Tab-separated table of C-alpha atoms in Angstrom:
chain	number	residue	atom	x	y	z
A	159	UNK	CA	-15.380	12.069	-11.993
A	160	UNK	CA	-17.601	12.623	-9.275
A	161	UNK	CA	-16.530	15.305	-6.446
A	162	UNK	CA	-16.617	15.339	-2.546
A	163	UNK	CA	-19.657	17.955	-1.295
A	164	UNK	CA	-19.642	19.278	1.893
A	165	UNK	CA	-22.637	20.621	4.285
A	166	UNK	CA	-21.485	22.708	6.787
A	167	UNK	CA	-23.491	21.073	9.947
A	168	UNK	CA	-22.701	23.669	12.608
A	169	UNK	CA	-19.044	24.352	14.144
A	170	UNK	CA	-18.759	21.315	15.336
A	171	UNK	CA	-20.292	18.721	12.868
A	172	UNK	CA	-19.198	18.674	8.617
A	173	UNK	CA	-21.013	16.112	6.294
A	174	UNK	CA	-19.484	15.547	3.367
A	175	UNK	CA	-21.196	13.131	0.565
A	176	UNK	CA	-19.713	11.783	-2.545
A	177	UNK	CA	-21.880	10.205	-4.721
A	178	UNK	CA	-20.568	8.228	-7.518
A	179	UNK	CA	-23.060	5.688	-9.573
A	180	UNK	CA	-19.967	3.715	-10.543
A	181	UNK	CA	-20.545	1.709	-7.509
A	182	UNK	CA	-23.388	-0.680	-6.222
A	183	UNK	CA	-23.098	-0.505	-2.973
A	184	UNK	CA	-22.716	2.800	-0.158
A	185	UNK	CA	-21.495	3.464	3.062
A	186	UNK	CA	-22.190	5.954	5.929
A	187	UNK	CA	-19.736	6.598	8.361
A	188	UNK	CA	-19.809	9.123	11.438
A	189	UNK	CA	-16.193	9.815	12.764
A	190	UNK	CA	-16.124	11.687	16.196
A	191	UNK	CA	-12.297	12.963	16.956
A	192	UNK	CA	-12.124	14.172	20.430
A	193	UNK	CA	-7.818	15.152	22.167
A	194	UNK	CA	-6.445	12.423	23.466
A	195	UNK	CA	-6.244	11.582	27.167
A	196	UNK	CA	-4.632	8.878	29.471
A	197	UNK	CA	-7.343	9.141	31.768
A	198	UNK	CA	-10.440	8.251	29.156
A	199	UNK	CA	-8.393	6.611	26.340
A	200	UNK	CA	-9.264	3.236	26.702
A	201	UNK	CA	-12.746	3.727	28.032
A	202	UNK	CA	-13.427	6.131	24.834
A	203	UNK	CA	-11.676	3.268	23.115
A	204	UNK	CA	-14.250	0.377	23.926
A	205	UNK	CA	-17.091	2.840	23.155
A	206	UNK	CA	-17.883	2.363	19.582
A	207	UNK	CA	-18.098	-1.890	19.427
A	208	UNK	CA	-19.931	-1.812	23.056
A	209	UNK	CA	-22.976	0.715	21.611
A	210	UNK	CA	-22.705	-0.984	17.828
A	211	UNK	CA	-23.590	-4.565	19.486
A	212	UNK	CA	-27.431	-3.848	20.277
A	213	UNK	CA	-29.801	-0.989	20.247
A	214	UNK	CA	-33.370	-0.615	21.661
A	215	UNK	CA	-35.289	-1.192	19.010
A	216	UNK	CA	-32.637	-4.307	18.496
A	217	UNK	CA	-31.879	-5.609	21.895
A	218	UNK	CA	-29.561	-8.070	21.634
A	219	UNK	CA	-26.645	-9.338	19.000
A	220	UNK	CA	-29.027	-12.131	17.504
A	221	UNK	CA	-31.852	-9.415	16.531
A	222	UNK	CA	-29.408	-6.825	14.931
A	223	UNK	CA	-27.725	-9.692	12.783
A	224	UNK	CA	-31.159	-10.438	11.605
A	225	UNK	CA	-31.992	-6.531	10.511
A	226	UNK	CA	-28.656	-6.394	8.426
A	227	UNK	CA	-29.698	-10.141	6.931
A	228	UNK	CA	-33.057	-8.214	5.874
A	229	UNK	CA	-31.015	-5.139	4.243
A	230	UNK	CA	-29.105	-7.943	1.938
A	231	UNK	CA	-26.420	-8.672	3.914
A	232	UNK	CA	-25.967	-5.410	5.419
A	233	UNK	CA	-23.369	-4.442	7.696
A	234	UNK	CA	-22.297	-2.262	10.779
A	235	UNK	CA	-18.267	-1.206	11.607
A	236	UNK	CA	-16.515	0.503	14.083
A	237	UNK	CA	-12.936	1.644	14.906
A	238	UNK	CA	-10.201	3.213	16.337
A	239	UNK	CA	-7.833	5.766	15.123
A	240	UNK	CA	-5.103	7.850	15.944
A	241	UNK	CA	-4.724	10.972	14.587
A	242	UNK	CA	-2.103	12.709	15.482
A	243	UNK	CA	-3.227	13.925	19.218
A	244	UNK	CA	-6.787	13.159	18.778
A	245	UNK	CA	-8.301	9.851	19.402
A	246	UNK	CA	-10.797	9.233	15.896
A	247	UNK	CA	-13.514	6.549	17.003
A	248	UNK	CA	-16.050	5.318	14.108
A	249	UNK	CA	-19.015	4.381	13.642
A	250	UNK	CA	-20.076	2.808	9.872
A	251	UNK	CA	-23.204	1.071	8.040
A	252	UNK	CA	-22.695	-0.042	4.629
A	253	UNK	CA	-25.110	-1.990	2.125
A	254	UNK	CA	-26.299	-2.562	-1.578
A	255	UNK	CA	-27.767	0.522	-3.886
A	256	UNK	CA	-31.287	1.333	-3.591
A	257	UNK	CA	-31.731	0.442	-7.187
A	258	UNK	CA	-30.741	-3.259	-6.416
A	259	UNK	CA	-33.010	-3.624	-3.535
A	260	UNK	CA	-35.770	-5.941	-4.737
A	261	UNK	CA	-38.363	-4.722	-2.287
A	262	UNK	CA	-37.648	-0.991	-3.603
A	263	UNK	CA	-36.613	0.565	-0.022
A	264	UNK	CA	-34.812	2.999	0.485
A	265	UNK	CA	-31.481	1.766	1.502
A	266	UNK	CA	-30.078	5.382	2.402
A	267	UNK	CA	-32.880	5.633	4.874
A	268	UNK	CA	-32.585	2.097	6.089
A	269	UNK	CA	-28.654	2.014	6.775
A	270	UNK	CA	-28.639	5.774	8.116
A	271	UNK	CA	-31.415	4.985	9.937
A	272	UNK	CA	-29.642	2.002	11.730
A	273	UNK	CA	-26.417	3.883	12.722
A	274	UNK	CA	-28.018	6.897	14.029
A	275	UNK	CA	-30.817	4.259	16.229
A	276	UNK	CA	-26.763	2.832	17.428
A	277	UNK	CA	-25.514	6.273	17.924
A	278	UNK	CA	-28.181	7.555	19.772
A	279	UNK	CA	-30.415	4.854	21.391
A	280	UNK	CA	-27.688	2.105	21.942
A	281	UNK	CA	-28.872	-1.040	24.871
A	282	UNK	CA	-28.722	0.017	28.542
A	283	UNK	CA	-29.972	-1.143	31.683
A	284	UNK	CA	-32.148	1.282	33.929
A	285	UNK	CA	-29.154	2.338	35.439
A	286	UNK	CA	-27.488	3.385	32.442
A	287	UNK	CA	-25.260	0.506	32.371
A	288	UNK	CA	-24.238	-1.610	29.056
A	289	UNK	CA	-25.397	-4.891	29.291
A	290	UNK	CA	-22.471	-7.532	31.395
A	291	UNK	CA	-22.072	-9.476	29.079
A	292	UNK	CA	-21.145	-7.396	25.672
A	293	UNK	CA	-18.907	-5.506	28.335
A	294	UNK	CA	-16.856	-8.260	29.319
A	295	UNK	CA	-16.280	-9.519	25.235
A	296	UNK	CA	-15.720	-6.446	24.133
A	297	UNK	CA	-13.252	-5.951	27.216
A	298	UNK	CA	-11.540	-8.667	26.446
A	299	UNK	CA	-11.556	-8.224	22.387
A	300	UNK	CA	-9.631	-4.976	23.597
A	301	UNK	CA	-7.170	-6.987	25.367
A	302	UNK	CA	-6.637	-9.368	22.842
A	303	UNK	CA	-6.162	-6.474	20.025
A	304	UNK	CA	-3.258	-4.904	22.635
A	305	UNK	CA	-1.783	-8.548	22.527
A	306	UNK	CA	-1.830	-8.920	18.606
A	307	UNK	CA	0.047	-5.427	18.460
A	308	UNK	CA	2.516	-6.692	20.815
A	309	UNK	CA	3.114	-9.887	18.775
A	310	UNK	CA	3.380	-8.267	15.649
A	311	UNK	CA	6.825	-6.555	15.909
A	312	UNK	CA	6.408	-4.214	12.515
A	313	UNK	CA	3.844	-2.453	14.927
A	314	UNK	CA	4.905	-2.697	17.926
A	315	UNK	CA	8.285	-1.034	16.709
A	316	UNK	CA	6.546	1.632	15.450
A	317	UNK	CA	4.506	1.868	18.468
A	318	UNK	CA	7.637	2.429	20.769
A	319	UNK	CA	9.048	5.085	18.486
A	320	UNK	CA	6.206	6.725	18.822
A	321	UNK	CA	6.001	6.874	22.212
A	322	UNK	CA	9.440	7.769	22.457
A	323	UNK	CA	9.290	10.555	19.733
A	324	UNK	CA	6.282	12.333	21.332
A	325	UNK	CA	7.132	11.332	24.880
A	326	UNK	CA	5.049	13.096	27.132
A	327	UNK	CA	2.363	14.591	24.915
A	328	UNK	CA	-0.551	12.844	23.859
A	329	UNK	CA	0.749	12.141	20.645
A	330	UNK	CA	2.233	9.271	22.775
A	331	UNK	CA	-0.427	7.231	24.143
A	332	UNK	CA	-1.790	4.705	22.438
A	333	UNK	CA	-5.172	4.559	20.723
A	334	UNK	CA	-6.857	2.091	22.786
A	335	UNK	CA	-5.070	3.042	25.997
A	336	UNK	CA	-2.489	1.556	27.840
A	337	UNK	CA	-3.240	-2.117	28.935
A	338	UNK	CA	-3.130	-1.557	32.430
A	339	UNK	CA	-6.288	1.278	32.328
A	340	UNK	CA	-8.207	-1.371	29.950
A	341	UNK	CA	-7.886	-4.147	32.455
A	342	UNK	CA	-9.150	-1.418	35.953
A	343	UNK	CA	-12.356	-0.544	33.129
A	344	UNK	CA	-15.547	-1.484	34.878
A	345	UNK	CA	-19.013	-1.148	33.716
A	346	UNK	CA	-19.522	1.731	35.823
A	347	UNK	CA	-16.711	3.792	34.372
A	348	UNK	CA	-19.131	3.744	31.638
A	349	UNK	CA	-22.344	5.090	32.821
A	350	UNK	CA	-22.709	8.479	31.077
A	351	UNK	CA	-19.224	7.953	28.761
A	352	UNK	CA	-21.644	7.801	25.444
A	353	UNK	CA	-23.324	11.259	25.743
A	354	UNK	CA	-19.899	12.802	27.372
A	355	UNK	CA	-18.399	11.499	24.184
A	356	UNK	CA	-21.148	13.054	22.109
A	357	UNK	CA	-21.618	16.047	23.046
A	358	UNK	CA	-17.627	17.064	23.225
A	359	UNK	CA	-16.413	15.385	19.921
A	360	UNK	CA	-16.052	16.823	16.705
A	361	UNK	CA	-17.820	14.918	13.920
A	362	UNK	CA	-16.717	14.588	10.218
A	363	UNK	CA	-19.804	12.424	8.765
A	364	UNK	CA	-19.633	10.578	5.285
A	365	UNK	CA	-22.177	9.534	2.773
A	366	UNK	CA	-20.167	7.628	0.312
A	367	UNK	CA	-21.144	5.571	-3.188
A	368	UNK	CA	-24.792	4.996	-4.932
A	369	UNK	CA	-26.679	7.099	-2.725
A	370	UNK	CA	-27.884	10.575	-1.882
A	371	UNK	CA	-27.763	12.272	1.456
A	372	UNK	CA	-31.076	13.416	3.463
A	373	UNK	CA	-29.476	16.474	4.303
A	374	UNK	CA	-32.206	18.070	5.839
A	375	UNK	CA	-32.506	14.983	8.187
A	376	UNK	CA	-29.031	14.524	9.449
A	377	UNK	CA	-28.666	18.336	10.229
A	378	UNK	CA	-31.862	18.105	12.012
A	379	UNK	CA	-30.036	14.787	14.270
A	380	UNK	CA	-26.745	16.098	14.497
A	381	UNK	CA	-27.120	20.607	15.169
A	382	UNK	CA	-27.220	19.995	18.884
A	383	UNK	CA	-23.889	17.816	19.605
A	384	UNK	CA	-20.543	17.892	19.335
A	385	UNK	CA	-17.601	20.195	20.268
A	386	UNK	CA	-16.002	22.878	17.958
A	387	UNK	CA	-12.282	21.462	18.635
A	388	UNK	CA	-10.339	22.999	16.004
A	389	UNK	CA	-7.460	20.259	14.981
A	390	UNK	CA	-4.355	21.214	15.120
A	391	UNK	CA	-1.519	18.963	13.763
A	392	UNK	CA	1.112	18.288	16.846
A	393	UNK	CA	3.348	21.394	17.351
A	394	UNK	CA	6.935	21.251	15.838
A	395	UNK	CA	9.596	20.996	19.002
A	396	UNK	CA	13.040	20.874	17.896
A	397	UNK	CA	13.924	17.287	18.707
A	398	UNK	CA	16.819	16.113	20.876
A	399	UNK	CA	17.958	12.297	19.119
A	400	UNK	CA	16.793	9.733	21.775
A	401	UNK	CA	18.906	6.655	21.502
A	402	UNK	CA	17.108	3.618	22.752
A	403	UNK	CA	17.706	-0.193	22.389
A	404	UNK	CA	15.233	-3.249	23.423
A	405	UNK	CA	15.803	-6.777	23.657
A	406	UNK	CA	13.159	-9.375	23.083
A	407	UNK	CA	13.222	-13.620	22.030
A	408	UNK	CA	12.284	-13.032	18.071
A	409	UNK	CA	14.062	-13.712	14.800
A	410	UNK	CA	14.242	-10.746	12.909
A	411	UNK	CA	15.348	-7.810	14.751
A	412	UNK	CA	13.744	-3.922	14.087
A	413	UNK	CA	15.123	-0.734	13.495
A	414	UNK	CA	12.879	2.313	13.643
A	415	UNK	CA	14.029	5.484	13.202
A	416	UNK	CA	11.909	8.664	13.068
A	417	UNK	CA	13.027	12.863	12.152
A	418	UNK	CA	11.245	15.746	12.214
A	419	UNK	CA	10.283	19.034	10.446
A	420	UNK	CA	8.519	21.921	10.970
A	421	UNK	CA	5.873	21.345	7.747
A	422	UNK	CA	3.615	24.727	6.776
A	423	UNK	CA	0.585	23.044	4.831
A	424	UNK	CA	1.274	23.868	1.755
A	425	UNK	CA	4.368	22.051	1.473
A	426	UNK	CA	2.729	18.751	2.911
A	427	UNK	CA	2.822	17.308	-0.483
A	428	UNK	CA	6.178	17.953	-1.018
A	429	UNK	CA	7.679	16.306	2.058
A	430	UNK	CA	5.146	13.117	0.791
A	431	UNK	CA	7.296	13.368	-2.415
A	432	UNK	CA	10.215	13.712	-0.438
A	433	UNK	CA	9.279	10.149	1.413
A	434	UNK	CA	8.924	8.474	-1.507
A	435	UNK	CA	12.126	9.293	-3.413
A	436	UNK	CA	13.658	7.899	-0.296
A	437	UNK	CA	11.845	5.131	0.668
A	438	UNK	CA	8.455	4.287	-0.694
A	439	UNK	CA	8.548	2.892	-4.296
A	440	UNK	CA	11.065	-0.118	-5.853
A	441	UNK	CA	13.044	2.989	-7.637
A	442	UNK	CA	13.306	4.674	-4.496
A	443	UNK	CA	16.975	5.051	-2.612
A	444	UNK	CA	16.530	3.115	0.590
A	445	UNK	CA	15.117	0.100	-1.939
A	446	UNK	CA	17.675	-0.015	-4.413
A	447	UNK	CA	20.658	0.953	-2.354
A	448	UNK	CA	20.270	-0.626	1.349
A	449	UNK	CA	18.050	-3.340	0.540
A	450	UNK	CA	19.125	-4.373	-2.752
A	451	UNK	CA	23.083	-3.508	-3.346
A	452	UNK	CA	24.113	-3.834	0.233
A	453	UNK	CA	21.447	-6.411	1.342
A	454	UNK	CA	20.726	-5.327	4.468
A	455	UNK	CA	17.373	-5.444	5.676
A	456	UNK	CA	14.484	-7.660	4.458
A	457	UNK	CA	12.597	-4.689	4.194
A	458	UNK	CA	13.223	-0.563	4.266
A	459	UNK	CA	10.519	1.513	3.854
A	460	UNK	CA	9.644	5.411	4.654
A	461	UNK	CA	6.551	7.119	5.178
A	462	UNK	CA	5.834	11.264	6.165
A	463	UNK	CA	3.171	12.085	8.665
A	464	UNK	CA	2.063	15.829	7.886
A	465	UNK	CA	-0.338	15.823	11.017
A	466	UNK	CA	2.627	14.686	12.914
A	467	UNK	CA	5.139	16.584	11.124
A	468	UNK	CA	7.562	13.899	10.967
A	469	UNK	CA	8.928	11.209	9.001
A	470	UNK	CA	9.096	7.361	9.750
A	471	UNK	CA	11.965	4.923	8.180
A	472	UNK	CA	11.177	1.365	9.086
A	473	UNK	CA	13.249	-1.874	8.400
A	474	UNK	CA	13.267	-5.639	9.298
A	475	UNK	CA	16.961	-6.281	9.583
A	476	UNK	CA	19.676	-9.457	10.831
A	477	UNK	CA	20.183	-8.761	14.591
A	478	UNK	CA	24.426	-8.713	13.405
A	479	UNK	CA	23.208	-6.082	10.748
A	480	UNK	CA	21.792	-3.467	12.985
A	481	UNK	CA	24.239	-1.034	12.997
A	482	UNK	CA	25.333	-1.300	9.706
A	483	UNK	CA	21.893	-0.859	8.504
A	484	UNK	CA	21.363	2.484	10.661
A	485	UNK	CA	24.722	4.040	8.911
A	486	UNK	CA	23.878	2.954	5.383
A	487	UNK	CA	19.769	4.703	5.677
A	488	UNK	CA	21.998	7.969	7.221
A	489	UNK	CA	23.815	7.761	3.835
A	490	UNK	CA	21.162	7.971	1.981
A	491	UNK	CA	19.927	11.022	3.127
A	492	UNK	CA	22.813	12.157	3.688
A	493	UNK	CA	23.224	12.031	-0.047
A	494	UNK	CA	19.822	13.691	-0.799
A	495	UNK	CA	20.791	16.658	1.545
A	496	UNK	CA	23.698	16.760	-0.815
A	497	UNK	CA	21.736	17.002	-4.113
A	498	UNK	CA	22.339	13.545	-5.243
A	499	UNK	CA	18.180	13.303	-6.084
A	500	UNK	CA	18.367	12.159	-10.480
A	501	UNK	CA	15.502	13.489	-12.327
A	502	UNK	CA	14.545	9.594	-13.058
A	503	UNK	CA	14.313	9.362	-8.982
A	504	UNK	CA	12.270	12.339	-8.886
A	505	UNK	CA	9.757	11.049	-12.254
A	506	UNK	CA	9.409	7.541	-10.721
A	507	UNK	CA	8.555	8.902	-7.294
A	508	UNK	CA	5.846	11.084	-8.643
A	509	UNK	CA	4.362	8.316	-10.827
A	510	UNK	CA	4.298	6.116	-7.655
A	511	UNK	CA	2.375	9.082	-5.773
A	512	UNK	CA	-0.213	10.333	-8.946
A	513	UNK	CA	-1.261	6.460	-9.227
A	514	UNK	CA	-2.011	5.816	-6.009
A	515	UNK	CA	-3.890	9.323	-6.060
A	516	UNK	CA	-6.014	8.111	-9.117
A	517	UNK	CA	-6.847	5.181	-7.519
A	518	UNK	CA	-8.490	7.031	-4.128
A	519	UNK	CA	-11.617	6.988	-5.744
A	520	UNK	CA	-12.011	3.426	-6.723
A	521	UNK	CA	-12.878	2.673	-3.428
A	522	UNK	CA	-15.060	3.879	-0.724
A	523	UNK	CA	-12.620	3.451	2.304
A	524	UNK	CA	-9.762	5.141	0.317
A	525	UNK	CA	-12.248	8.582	-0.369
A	526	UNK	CA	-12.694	8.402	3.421
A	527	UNK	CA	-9.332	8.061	4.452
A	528	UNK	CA	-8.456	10.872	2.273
A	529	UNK	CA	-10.994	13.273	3.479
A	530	UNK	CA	-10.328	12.518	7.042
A	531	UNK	CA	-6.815	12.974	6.580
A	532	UNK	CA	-7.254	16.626	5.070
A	533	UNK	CA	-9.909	17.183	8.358
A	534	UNK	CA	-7.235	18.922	9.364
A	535	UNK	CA	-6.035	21.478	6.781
A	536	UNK	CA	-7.049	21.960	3.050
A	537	UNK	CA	-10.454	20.101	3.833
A	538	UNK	CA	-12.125	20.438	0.219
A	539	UNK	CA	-8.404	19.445	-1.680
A	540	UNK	CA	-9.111	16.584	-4.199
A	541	UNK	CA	-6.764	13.856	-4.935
A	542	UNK	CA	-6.748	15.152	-8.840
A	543	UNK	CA	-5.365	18.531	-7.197
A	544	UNK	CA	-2.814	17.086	-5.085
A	545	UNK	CA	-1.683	15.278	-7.741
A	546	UNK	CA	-1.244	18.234	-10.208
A	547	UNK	CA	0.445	20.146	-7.528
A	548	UNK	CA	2.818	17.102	-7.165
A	549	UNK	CA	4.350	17.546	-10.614
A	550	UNK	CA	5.375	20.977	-10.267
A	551	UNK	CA	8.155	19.572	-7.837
A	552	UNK	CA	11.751	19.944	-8.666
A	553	UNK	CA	15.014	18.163	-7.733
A	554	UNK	CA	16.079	21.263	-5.877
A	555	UNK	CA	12.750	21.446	-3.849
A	556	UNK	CA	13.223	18.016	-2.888
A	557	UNK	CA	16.762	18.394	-1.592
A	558	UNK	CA	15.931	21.534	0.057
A	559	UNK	CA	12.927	19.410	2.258
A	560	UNK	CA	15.434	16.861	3.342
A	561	UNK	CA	18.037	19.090	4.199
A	562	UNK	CA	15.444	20.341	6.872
A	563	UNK	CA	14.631	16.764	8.171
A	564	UNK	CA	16.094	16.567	12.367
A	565	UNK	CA	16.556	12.822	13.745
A	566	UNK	CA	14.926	12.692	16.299
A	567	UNK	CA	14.592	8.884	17.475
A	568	UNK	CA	17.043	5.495	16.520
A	569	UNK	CA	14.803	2.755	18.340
A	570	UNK	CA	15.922	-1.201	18.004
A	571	UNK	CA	14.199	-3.911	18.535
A	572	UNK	CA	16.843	-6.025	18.846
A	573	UNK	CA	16.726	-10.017	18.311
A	574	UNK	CA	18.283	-13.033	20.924
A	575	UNK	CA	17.332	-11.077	23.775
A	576	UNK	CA	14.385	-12.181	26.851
C-alpha cells in the first residue's frame, strides 16, 4: 500500500505526494487556507474560478480548453471550502499517466506546469483588472451557487445551525460570503486580491496517483509565499442551547440539532465512533429506533466535526412530527449517556468506520480529503492507523464521550409557513 510523503516547503507551504501505480491517471492540487473574514469572504471566494478561466500564455477560455484537449482530455478545478474558521480555496489539474501519453511527455510537467502558469500568471488588463466579462459569469455563477444552497433545504438547514451555533465568530460566515457582499463585488475590489491572497495563505499542495513530484521545482516556485498561520480547530465555549424556529412554503420540514465538546486530538477518533453508533450506519440507534420503530423522520443521520468540536444530528421529518422527533433523538442519547451502547452496536459501528477507511485510498479525492482534514493535527496519521486505533474502543469509552456531549442548538425548518 503506497504511503503519503511529505516535503516540508518552508513554514508556510507542505507538499505532500502519494504515488500509487494502481491508478492511470494523477492529480495536483494546491489548497491555500487563509481565517475567515466578512470583509474579504466572498471576494477570496470568486478568486480561484476567475484566475483558473485564462492565463497569459492562454488568454482566453477557448485557448485553455484547447491545451487540456492536447493533454488527452485534461482538466483544471477549483473550489471552496470551509474549514472550520478558515476559508480553504483550491486550485487542481488532473490528467492521464505519463506512461499512457502517446507522444511520451511528461504529463507531471505538463499539468503542474499549467496550474502554477494559473496560479501565478493568471489574465489581467494593464491595470491589473480581470477581464469584464469572466468577472461578471463568474459573479453571477456565485450567485446562482448561494441560490442552489438556499433551495436545497438539507443544506440550508445545516447552514443556519451553523450560523447559529458559532454566532459571532467566523466559524459562522459562510464560505462564499454572504449574498449581499457578492452582489456590492466590483472588478476593482479585485485589483491586487490574487497576490494579497498569496502571499498570506497557508498552502497544503498535493501530488496524487501515477506520478512523481519535481520536488526541487515546486520548492523553488513556492519558498517565497504564503503565511505561517498555524490552524487551530475553533475554541471549545461552553454552549448556551439556542432555540430557534423558521417557517418557509416546502413539504418536508427540517430539524437540525447540533452539541458540543471540548475534543483533545487524540480522542478525535473516538467521538467519530461515537457518531456513528448513534447515527451514521443502518445498525446505528437514531436508524433503527427513530426512523425505523417509531417512523419518524424520512431520514436521521449524525456526523462529528473534530475541527469544530461538535456534533451534527440531521433529519427530514412531517411538519406534525417535529417535536416528537426532537424528544425521541434526546432519548437516544439519553440512553447512550446511560450505558445502553451493546457490544453488536459498538462492532457494527467500527466495521462501518474501518471500511470506509480502507476505501480512502481507492480514490484520489478521498486521499486528499483525508490529508487536508488532518492539516490540522496528526498531519502524517494514515487511514490504516486510524483504523487500528479505532478497534481498541470500548463500550465504556463510548458512553463516557457522549456523556460529555452539551446541546447547544435545536433549529427547525419548519413546513406550511411563507
Amino acid at each position: 500500500m503506497s504511503e503519503i510523503m511529505t516535503y516540508p516547503i518552508s513554514d508556510a507551504v507542505t507538499l505532500k505526494s502519494f504515488t500509487d501505480p494502481r491508478f492511470k491517471t494523477m492529480r495536483v492540487s494546491v489548497n491555500m487556507l487563509l481565517p475567515l473574514n466578512k470583509s474579504t469572504a466572498a471576494r477570496n471566494a470568486i478568486l480561484p474560478s476567475l484566475v483558473g478561466r485564462a492565463t497569459r500564455e492562454y488568454p482566453d477560455y477557448t485557448a485553455l480548453g484547447r491545451r487540456l484537449s492536447y493533454l488527452y482530455g485534461a482538466s483544471l478545478g477549483s473550489g471552496v471550502q470551509k474549514i472550520g474558521e478558515y476559508q480553504a480555496l483550491g486550485l487542481s489539474a488532473g490528467g492521464i499517466a505519463s506512461r499512457y501519453a502517446f507522444g511520451g511527455e511528461d504529463m507531471f510537467a505538463e499539468l503542474s506546469g499549467l496550474l502554477l502558469g494559473v496560479l501565478f500568471d493568471p489574465l489581467r488588463d494593464e491595470n491589473g483588472l480581470f477581464p469584464e466579462d469572466g468577472f461578471t459569469q463568474e459573479k453571477r455563477q456565485q450567485l446562482e451557487q448561494k441560490d442552489a444552497e438556499f433551495s436545497d433545504k438539507m443544506i440550508y438547514a445545516h447552514q443556519r445551525c451553523h450560523e447559529l451555533l458559532f454566532e459571532g465568530r467566523p466559524a459562522g460566515l459562510d464560505r462564499l460570503g454572504s449574498r449581499e457582499d457578492i452582489e456590492a463585488l466590483i472588478r476593482e475590489d479585485l485589483r491586487g486580491a490574487w497576490e494579497e491572497l498569496l502571499a498570506g495563505a497557508r498552502f497544503e499542495i498535493f501530488t496524487l496517483g501515477d506520478c512523481q513530484p519535481d520536488v526541487d521545482a515546486l520548492r523553488k516556485r513556492f519558498l517565497k509565499v504564503g503565511m505561517a498561520h498555524k490552524l487551530q480547530p475553533v475554541p471549545y465555549e461552553e454552549p448556551e442551547l439556542k432555540r430557534v424556529t423558521e417557517c418557509q412554503p416546502v413539504a418536508q420540514s427540517k430539524l437540525t440539532m447540533a452539541f458540543r465538546a471540548q475534543v483533545p486530538v487524540e480522542e478525535r477518533l473516538l467521538f467519530q465512533l461515537t457518531s456513528a453508533v448513534l447515527g451514521e450506519p443502518t445498525s446505528s440507534k437514531l436508524f433503527q429506533n427513530v426512523r425505523e420503530k417509531q417512523s419518524l423522520c424520512y431520514y436521521c443521520d449524525s456526523a462529528f466535526s473534530w475541527v469544530n468540536n461538535a456534533m451534527f444530528i440531521e433529519s427530514g421529518v412531517e411538519t406534525d412530527n417535529l417535536d416528537r422527533a426532537e424528544e425521541a433523538i434526546l432519548a437516544q442519547i439519553t440512553a447512550m449517556q446511560k450505558g445502553d451502547v451493546s457490544e453488536d452496536e459498538l462492532k457494527y459501528a467500527k466495521l462501518y468506520m474501518c471500511n470506509h477507511l480502507r476505501a480512502v485510498k481507492d480514490s484520489l479525492h478521498r486521499v486528499e480529503s483525508w490529508y487536508m482534514s488532518r492539516a490540522f493535527d496528526q498531519p502524517d496519521m494514515s487511514p490504516e492507523q486510524a483504523a487500528g486505533i479505532l478497534t481498541e474502543y470500548t463500550v465504556d469509552d463510548v458512553v463516557q464521550a457522549a456523556n460529555r456531549l452539551q446541546p447547544a442548538v435545536v433549529y427547525k425548518l419548519k413546513g406550511g409557513g411563507e
